CSV table of C-alpha atoms in Angstrom, one decimal:
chain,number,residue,atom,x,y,z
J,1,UNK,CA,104.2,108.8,123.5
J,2,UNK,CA,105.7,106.1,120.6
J,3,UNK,CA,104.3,106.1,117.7
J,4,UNK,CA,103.8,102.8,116.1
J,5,UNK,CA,102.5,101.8,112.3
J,6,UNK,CA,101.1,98.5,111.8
J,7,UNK,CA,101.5,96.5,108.6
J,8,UNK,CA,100.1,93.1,108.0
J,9,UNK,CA,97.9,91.1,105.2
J,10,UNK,CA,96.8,88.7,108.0
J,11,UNK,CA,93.7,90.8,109.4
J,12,UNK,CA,93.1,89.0,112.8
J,13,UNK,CA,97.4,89.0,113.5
J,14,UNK,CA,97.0,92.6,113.1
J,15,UNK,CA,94.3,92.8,115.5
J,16,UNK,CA,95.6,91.0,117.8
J,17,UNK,CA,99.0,92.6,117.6
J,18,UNK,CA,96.9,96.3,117.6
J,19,UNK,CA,95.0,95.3,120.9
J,20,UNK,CA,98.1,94.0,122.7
J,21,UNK,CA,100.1,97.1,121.9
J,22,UNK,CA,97.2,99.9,122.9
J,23,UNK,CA,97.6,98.3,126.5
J,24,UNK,CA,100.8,99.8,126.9
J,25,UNK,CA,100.1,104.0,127.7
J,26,UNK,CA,103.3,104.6,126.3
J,27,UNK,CA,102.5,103.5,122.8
J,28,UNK,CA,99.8,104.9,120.0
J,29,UNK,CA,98.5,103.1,117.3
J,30,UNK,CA,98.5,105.7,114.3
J,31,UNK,CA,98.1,103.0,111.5
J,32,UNK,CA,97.3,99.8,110.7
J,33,UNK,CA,98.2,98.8,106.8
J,34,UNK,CA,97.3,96.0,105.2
J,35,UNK,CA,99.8,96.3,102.2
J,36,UNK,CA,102.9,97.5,101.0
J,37,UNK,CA,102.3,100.5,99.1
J,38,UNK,CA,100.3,101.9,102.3
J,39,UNK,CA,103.0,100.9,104.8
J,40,UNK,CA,105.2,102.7,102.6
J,41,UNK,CA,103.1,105.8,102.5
J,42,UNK,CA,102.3,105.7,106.3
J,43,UNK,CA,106.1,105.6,106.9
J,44,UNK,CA,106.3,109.0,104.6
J,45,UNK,CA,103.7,110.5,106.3
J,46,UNK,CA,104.6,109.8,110.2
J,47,UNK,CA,107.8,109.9,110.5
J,48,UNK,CA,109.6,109.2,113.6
J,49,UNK,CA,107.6,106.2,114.2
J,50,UNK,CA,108.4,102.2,114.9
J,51,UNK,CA,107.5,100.6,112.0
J,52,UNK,CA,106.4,96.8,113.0
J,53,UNK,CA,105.6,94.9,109.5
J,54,UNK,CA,105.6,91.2,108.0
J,55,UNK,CA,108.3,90.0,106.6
J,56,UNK,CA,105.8,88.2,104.5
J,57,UNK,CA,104.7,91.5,102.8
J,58,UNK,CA,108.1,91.1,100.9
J,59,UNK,CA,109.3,94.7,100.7
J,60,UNK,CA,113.1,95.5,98.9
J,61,UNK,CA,114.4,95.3,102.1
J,62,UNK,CA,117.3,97.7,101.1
J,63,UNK,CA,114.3,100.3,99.9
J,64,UNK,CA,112.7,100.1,103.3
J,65,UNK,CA,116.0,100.8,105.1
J,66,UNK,CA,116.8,103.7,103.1
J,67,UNK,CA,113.2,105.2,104.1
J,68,UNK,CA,112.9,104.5,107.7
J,69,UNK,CA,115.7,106.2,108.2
J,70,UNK,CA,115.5,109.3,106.3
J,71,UNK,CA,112.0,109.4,108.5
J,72,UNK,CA,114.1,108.8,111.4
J,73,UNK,CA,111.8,105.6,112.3
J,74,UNK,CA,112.4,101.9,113.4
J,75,UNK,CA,111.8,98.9,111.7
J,76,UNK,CA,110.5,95.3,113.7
J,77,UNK,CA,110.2,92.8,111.6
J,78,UNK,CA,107.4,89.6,112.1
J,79,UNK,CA,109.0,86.9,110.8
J,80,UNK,CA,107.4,83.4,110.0
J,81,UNK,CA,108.2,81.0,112.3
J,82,UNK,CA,110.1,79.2,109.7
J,83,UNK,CA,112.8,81.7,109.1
J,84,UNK,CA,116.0,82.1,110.1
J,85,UNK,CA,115.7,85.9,111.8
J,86,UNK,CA,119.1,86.9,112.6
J,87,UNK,CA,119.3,88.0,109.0
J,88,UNK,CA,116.7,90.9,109.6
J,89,UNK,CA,119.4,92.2,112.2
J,90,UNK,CA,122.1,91.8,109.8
J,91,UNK,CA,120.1,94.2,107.2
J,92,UNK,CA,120.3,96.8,110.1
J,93,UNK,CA,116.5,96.4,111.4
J,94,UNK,CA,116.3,97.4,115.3
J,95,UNK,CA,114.1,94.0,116.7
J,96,UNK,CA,112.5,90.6,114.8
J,97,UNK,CA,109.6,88.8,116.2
J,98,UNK,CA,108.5,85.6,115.3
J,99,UNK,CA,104.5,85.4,114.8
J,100,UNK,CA,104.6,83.0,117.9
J,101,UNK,CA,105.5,85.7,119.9
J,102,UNK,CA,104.3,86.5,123.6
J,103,UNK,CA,102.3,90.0,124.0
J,104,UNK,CA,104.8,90.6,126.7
J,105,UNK,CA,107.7,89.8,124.5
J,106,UNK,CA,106.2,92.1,121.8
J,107,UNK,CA,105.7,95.2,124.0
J,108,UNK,CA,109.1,94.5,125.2
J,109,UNK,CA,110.6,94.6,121.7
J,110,UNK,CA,108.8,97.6,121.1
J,111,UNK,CA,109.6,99.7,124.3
J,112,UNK,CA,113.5,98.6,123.8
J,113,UNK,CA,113.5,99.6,119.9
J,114,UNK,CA,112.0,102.9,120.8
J,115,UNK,CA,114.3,103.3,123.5
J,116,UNK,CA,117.2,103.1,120.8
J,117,UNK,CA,118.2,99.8,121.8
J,118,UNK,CA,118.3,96.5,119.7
J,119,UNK,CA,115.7,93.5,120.2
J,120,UNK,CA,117.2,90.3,119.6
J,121,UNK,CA,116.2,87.4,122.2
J,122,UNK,CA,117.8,84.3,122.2
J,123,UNK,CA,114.9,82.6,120.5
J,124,UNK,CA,115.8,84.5,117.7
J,125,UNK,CA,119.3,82.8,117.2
J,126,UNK,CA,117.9,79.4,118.4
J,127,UNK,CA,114.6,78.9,117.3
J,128,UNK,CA,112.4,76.6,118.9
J,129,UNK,CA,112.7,73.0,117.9
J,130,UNK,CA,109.1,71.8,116.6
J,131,UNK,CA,109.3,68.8,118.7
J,132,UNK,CA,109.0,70.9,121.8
J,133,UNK,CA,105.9,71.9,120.9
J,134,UNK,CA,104.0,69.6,122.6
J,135,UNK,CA,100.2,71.6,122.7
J,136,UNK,CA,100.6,72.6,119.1
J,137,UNK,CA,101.7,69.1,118.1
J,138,UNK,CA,98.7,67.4,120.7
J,139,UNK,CA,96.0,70.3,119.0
J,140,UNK,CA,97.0,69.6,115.6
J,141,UNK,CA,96.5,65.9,115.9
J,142,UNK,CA,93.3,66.2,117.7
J,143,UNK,CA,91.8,68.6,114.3
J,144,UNK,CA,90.5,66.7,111.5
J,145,UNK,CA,91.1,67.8,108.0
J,146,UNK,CA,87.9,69.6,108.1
J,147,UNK,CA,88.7,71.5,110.7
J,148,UNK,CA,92.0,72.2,109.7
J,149,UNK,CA,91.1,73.9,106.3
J,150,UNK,CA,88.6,76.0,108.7
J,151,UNK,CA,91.5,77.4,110.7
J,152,UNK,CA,93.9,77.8,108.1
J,153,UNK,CA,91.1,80.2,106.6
J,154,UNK,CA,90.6,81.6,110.2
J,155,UNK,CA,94.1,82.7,110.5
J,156,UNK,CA,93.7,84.6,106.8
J,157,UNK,CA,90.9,86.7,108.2
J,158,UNK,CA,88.0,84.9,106.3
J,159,UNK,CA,84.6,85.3,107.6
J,160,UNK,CA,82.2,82.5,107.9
J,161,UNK,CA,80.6,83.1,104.6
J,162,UNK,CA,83.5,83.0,102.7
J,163,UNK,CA,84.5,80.0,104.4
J,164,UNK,CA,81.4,78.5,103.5
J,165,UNK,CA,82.0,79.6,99.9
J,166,UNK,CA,85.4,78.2,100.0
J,167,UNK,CA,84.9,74.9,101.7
J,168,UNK,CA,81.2,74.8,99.7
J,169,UNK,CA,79.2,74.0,102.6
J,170,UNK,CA,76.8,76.7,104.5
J,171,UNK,CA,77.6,79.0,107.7
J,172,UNK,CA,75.9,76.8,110.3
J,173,UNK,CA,78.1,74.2,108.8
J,174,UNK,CA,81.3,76.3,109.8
J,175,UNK,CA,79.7,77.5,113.1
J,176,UNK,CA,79.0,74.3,114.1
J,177,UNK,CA,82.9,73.2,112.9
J,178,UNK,CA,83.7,76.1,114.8
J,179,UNK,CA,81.9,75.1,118.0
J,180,UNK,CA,83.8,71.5,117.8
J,181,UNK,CA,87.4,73.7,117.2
J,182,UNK,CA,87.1,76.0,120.0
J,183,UNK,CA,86.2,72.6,122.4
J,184,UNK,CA,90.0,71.5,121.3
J,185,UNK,CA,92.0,74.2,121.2
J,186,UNK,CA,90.4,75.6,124.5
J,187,UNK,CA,89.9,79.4,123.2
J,188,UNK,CA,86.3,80.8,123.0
J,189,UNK,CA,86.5,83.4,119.9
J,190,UNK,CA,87.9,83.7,116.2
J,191,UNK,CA,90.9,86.3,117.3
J,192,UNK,CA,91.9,83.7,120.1
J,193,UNK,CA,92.0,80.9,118.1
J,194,UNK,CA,94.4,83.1,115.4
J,195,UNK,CA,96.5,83.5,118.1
J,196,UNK,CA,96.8,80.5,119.7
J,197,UNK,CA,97.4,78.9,116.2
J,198,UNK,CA,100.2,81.6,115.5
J,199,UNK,CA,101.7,81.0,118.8
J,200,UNK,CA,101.4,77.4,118.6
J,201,UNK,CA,104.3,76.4,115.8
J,202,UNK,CA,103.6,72.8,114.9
J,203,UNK,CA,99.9,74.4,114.7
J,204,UNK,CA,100.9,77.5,112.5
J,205,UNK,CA,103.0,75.3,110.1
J,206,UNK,CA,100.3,72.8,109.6
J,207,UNK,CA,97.8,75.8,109.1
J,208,UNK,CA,100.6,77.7,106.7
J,209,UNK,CA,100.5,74.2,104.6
J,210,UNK,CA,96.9,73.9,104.6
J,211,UNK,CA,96.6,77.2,103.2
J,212,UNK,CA,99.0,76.9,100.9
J,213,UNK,CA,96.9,74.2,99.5
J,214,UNK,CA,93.3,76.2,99.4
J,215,UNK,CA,94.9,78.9,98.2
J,216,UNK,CA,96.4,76.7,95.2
J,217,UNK,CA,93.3,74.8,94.6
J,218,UNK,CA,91.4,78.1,94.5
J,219,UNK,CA,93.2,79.8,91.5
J,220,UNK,CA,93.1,76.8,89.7
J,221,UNK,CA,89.7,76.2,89.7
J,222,UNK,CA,87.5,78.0,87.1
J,223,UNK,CA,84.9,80.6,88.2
J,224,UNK,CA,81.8,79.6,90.0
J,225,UNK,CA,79.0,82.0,88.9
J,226,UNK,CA,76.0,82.4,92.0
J,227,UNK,CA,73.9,80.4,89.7
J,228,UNK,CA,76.1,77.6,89.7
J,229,UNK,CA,74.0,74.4,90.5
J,230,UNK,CA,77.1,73.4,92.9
J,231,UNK,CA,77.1,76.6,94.8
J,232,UNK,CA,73.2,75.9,94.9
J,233,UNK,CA,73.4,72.8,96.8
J,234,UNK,CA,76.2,74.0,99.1
């Protein structure tokens, strides 16, 4: 039985990434971070274990070597779609996934790192051109902006209430956004549309971007209190 730790920000990724890898019988979930600091820890704590963690939790890279392998683990990196990922193998890293990867790809990477072997497909040198992606690219056009924003906050693990809060509309609103999404993007739940927009590049970029964005706009607006008369009317 491989041991595998877990260590993502982006809740539903993890999820999804958790669920794909319990099919296998050969590999155990034994924990699922959401930070640094406890990826770090769970390393410390179960050694001999492949470590599979987001490249956009920005660990010192050089730090993180040093201590998967006095732990005599593995380290898979999931890089952003954007990145150039033959680097990760440079640093010494046994396997890099992009976050558009297949669930057969990634229990593929993961049996051939445990195995002692190296992961490095050929998408990893060449990565897909955008322009290829033509279900991303037909998806994306078909969203409107609305909708967009509502994904973008999907793919972050926000609930519908906190979308609501962030978008300043209600939850019917959003379920009734959400209703319109899941007609265009042909998936039927929350975790399938995080996926589909992760595997999807054009999709994940525009979603990244439109992130980016709420995320900018929220720090710099001031506080709302709940008795706000804006939040009221919401």
């Amino acid at each position: 039985m491989n041991k595998v730790i877990l260590a993502d920000s982006q809740a539903i990724f993890r999820a999804g990434t958790a669920k794909v890898l319990a099919m296998d019988e050969d590999l155990r979930i034994i924990a699922q971070c959401t930070d640094l600091d406890r990826m770090m820890h769970a390393i410390t704590t179960f050694p001999g274990s492949i470590v599979v963690f987001a490249a956009s939790l920005r660990p010192d890279m050089a730090r993180l070597k040093t201590l998967l392998e006095a732990s005599n683990s593995r380290g898979i990196v999931i890089a952003e779609n954007t990145e150039a990922a033959s680097s990760y193998l440079q640093q010494g890293f046994r396997g890099v996934v992009f976050r558009n990867v297949t669930g057969q790809a990634l229990v593929e990477c993961v049996r051939r790192v445990a195995a002692g072997d190296t992961w490095a497909p050929p998408q990893l040198q060449i990565p897909d051109s955008p322009e290829e992606d033509m279900v991303g690219t037909r998806v994306r056009d078909r969203l409107t902006p609305k909708e967009m924003r509502i994904v973008a906050l999907i793919v972050q693990g926000c609930k519908n209430r906190e979308i609501a809060l962030r978008l300043k509309t209600t939850e019917q609103v959003i379920k009734n956004y959400l209703r319109s999404i899941y007609d265009k993007t042909g998936v039927s739940d929350r975790l399938e549309l995080a996926l589909f927009t992760i595997h999807h590049r054009v999709l994940a970029q525009a979603a990244a971007e439109v992130g980016s964005k709420l995320e900018a706009e929220m720090q710099q607006a001031p506080a709302i209190s709940t008795n706000s008369p804006a939040l009221a009317q919401s």
